[in-house]
Short mmCIF file of C-alpha atoms in Angstrom, two decimals:
data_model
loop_
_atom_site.label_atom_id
_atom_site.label_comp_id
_atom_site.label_asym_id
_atom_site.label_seq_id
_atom_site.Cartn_x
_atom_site.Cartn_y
_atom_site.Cartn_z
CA UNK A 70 -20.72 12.40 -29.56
CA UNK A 71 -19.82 8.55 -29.93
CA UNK A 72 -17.42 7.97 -32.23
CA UNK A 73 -16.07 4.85 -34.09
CA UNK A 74 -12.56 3.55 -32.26
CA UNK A 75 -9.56 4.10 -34.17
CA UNK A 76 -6.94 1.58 -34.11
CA UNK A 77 -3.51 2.97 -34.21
CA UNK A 78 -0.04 1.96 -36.12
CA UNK A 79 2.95 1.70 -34.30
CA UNK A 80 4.18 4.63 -36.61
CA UNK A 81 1.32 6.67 -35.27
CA UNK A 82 1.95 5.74 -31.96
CA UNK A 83 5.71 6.82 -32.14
CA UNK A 84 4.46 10.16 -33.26
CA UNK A 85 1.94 10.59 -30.67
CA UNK A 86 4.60 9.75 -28.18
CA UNK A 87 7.18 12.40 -29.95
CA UNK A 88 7.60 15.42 -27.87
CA UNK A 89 7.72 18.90 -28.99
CA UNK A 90 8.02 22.69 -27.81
CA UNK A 91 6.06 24.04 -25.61
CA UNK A 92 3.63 26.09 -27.68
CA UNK A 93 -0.10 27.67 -27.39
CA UNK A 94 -1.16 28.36 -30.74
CA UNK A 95 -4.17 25.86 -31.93
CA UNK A 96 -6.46 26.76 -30.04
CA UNK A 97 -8.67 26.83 -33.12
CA UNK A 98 -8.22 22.79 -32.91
CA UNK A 99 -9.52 22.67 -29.41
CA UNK A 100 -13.04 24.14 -30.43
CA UNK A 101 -13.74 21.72 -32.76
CA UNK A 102 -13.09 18.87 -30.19
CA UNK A 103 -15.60 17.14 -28.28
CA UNK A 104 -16.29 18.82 -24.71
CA UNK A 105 -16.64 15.55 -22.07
CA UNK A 106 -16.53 17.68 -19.14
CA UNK A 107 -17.40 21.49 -17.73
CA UNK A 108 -15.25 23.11 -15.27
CA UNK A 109 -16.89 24.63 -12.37
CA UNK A 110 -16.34 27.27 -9.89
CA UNK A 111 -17.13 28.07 -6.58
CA UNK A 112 -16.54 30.53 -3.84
CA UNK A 113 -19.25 29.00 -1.86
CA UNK A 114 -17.03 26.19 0.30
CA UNK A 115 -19.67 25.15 2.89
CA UNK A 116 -21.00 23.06 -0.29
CA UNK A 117 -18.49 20.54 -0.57
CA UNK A 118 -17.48 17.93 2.00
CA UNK A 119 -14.79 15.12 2.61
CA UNK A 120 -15.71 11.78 2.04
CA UNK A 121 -15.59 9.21 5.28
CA UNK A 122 -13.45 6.62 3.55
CA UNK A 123 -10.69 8.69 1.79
CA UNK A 124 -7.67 9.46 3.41
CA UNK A 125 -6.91 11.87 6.10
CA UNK A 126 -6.19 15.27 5.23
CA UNK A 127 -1.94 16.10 5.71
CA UNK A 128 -1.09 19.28 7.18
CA UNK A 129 2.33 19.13 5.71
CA UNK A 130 0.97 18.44 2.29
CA UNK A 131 -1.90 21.25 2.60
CA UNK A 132 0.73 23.67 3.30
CA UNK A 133 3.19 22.65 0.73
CA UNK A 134 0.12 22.94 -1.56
CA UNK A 135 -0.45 26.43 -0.25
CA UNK A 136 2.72 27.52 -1.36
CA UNK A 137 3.06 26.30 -4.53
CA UNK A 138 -0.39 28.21 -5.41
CA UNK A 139 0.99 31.46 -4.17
CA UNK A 140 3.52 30.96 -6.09
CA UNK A 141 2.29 29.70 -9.63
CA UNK A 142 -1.57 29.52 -9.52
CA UNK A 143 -2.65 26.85 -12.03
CA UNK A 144 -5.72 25.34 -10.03
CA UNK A 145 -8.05 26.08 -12.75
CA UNK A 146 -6.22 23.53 -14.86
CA UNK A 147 -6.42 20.95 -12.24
CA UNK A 148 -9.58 20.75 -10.68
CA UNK A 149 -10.87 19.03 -7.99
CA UNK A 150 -13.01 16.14 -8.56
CA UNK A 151 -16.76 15.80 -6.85
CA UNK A 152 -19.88 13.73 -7.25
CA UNK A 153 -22.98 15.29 -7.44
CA UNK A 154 -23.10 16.00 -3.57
CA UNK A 155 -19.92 18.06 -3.58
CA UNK A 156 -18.46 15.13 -1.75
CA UNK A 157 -14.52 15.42 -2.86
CA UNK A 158 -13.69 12.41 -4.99
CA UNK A 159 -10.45 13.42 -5.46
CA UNK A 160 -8.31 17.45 -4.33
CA UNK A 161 -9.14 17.09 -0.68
CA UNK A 162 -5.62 18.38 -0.06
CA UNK A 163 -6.05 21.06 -3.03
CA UNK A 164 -9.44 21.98 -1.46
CA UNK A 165 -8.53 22.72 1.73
CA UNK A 166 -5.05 24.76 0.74
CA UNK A 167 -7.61 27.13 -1.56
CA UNK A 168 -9.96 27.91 1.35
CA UNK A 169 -6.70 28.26 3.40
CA UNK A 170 -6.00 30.95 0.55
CA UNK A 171 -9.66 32.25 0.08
CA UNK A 172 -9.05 31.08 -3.59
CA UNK A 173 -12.37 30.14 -5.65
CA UNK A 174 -12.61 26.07 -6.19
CA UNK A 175 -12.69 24.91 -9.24
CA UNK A 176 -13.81 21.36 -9.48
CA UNK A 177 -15.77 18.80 -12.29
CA UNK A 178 -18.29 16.24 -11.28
CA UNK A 179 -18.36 12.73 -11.63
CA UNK A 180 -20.83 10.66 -10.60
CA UNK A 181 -19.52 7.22 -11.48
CA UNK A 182 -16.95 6.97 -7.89
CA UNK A 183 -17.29 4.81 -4.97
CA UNK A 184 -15.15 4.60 -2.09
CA UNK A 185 -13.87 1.72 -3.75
CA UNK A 186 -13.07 3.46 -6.88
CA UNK A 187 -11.64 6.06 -5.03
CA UNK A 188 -9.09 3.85 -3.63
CA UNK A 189 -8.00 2.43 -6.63
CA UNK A 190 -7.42 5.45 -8.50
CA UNK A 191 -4.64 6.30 -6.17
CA UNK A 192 -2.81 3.17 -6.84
CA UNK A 193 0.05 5.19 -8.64
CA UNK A 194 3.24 6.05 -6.81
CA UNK A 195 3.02 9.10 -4.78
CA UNK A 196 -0.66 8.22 -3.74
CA UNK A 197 -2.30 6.27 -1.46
CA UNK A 198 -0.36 3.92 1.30
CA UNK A 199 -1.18 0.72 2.77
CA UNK A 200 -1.94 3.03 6.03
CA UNK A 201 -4.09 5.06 4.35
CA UNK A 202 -6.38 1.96 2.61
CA UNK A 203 -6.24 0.03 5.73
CA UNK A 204 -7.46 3.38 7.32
CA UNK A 205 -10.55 3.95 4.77
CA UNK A 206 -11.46 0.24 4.70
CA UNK A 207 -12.03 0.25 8.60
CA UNK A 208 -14.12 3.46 8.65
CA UNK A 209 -16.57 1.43 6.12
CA UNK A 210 -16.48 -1.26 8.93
CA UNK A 211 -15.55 -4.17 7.49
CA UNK A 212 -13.80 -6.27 9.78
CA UNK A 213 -11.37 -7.95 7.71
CA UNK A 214 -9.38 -4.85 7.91
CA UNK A 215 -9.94 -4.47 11.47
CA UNK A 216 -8.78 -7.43 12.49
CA UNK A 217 -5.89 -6.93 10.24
CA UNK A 218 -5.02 -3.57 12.18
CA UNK A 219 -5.98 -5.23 15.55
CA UNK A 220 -3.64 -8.09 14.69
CA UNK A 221 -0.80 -5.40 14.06
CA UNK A 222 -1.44 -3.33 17.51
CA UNK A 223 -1.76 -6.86 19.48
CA UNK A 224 1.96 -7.94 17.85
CA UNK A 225 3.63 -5.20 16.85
CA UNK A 226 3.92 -6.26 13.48
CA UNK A 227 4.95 -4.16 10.23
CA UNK A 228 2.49 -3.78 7.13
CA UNK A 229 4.18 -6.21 5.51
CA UNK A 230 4.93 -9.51 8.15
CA UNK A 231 1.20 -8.78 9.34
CA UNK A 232 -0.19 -9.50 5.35
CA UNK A 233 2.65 -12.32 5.20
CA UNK A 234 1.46 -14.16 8.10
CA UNK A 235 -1.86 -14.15 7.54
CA UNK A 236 -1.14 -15.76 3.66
CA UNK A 237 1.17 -17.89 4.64
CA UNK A 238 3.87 -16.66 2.12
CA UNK A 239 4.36 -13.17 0.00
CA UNK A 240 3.29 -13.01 -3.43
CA UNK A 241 3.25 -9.84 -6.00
CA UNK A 242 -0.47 -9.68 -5.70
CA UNK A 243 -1.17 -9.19 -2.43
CA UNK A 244 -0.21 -5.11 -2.51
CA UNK A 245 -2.89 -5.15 -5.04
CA UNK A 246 -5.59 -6.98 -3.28
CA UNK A 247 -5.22 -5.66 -0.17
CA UNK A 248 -5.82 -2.05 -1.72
CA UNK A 249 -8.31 -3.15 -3.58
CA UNK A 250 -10.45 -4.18 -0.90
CA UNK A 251 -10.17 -7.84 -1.69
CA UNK A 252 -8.30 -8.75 2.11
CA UNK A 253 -9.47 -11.55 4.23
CA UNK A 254 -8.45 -12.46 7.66
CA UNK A 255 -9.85 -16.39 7.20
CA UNK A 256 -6.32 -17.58 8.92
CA UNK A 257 -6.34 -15.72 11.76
CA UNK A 258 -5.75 -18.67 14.16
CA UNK A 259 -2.88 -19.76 11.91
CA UNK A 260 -1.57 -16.39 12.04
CA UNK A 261 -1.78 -16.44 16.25
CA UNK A 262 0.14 -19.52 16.23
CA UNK A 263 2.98 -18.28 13.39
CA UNK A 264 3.67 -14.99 15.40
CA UNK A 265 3.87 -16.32 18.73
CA UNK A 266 6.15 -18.73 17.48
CA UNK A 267 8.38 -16.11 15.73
CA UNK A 268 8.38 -14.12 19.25
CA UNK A 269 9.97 -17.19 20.49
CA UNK A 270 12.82 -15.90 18.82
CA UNK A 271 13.04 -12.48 20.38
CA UNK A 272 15.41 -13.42 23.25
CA UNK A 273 17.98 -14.86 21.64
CA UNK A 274 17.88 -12.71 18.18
CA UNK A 275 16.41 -9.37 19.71
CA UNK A 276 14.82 -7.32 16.76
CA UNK A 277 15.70 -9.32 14.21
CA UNK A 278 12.83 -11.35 14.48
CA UNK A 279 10.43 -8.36 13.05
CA UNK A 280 12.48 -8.36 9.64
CA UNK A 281 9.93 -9.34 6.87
CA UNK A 282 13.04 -11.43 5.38
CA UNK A 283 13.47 -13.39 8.43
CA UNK A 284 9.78 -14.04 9.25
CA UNK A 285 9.06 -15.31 5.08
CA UNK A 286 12.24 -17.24 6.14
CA UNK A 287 11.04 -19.09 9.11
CA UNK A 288 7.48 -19.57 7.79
CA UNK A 289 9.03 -21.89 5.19
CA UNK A 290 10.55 -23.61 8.19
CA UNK A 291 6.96 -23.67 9.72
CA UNK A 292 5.74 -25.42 6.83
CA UNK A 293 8.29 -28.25 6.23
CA UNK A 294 7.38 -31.41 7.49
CA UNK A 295 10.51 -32.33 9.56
CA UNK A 296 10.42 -28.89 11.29
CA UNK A 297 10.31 -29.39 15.05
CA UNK A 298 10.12 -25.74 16.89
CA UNK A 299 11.27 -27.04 20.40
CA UNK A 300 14.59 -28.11 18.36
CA UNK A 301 14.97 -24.58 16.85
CA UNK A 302 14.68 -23.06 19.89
CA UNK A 303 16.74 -25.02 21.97
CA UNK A 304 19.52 -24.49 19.28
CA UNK A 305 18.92 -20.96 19.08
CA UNK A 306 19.36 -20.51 22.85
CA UNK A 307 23.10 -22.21 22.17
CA UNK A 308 23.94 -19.86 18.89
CA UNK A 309 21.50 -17.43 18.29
CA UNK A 310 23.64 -15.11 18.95
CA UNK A 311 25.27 -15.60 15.69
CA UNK A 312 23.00 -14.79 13.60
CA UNK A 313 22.67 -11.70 11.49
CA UNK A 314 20.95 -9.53 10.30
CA UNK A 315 20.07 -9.62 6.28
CA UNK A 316 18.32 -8.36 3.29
CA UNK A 317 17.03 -11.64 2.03
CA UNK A 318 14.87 -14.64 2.46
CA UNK A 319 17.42 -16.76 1.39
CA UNK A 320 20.43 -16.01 3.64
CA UNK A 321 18.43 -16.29 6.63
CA UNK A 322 16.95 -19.74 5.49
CA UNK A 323 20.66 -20.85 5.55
CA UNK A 324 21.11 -19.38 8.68
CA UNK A 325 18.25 -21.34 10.23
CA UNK A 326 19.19 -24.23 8.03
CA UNK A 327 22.91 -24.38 9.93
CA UNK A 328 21.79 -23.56 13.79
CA UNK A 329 18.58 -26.47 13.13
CA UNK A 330 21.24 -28.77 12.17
CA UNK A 331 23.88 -27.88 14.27
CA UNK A 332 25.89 -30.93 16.34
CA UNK A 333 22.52 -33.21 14.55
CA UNK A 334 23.19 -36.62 12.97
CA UNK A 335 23.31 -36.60 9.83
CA UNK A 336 19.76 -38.49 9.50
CA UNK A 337 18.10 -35.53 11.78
CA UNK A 338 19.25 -32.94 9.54
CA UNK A 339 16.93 -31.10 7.59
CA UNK A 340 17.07 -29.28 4.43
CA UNK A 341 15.04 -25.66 4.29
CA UNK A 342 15.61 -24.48 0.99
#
């Protein structure tokens, strides 16, 4: 049943947000509302089937799962999630702890999923990781995201320098798009150059060079104009050694800044930041 969208006051919104006892008693009210949804379920669990795409299945969370159910079995109140197909859509880690248990499934279906869909509904904390979308992203093939995770194998790069040096700097969005499907690996030349240039480094600076604050650092060097990478690395062959490690972009800019300009004229120096 459609029914016309009410508009709420902020008064009515403070009471809906108002907490109160736990209590069961109106059930009466429930009847009367709309039913969007049935709750199924199932002993039969050769039916349903894991979706190529989602995540893999955790042992560690399966049997923490497991445990909680013998304790406190509530799984009827939060079902699993399937399309029409019994593919999972979401409870892949619930599904397999009740087989584990020989429990019944219980599960709704939802036809309106794609793997897409399924990725973004686990943006939330305590969901999906960038492993796990890079992960479902290459078993649809596209090649974006295997180049991304080829990139990261070739260089040893984190999740975070790999995305940084293929945009060129780090902005709040990329998280986003990157889960979202949206990557692209257009600069992957650009990208070859930056990180063999930033494993110039490694010799005089050992592991510092992997730190996501040091590499946004030195791409802004990349970038200016007056940079000259045969003078950094000349300079940090004389005082690498004295740099250290930190937890921003900024310190190690003035870091750079000081061993670029070291024992330079003042008309060579260069400003960073």
């Amino acid at each position: 049943m459609q029914r016309q969208q009410k508009i709420m006051t902020k008064s009515g919104i403070d009471r809906l947000l108002s907490k109160s006892t736990l209590k069961n008693d109106k059930i009466n009210q429930v009847r009367t509302d709309d039913v969007v949804n049935h709750i199924y379920s199932s002993f039969d669990y050769s039916k349903f089937r894991l979706i190529l795409g989602n995540r893999d299945v955790k042992r560690t969370k399966v049997i923490k799962l497991r445990d909680e159910i013998k304790q406190n079995n509530r799984i009827s109140s939060y079902p699993i999630i399937v399309n029409s197909n019994f593919q999972i859509i979401d409870g892949q880690h619930r599904f397999v702890a009740l087989v584990e248990l020989g429990l019944e499934i219980c599960y709704v279906v939802d036809n309106t999923f794609d793997i897409k869909g399924i990725a973004k509904s686990n943006t939330m904390p305590d969901k999906w990781k960038s492993d796990n979308y890079l992960s479902a992203y290459r078993q649809l093939g596209i090649e974006d995201y295997e180049t991304f995770a080829n990139f990261r194998e070739t260089y040893d790069t984190n999740f975070t320098v790999t995305l940084v040096l293929f945009h060129g700097k780090f902005t709040g969005g990329l998280y986003r798009d990157f889960a979202e499907g949206k990557f692209k690996a257009t600069n992957l030349k650009r990208a070859i150059k930056w990180i063999t240039e930033v494993q110039d480094f490694k010799k005089y600076i050992q592991d510092i060079h992997k730190d996501r604050h040091f590499v946004r650092a030195i791409l802004n060097c990349f970038v200016h104009p007056d940079y000259n990478h045969k003078r950094m690395i000349s300079k940090m062959k004389l005082r690498g050694h004295l740099m250290t490690k930190s937890i921003s972009r900024m310190d190690y800019l003035r870091q750079l800044e000081a061993i670029y300009n070291w024992h330079a004229p003042e008309d060579k120096k260069v400003r960073f930041f």
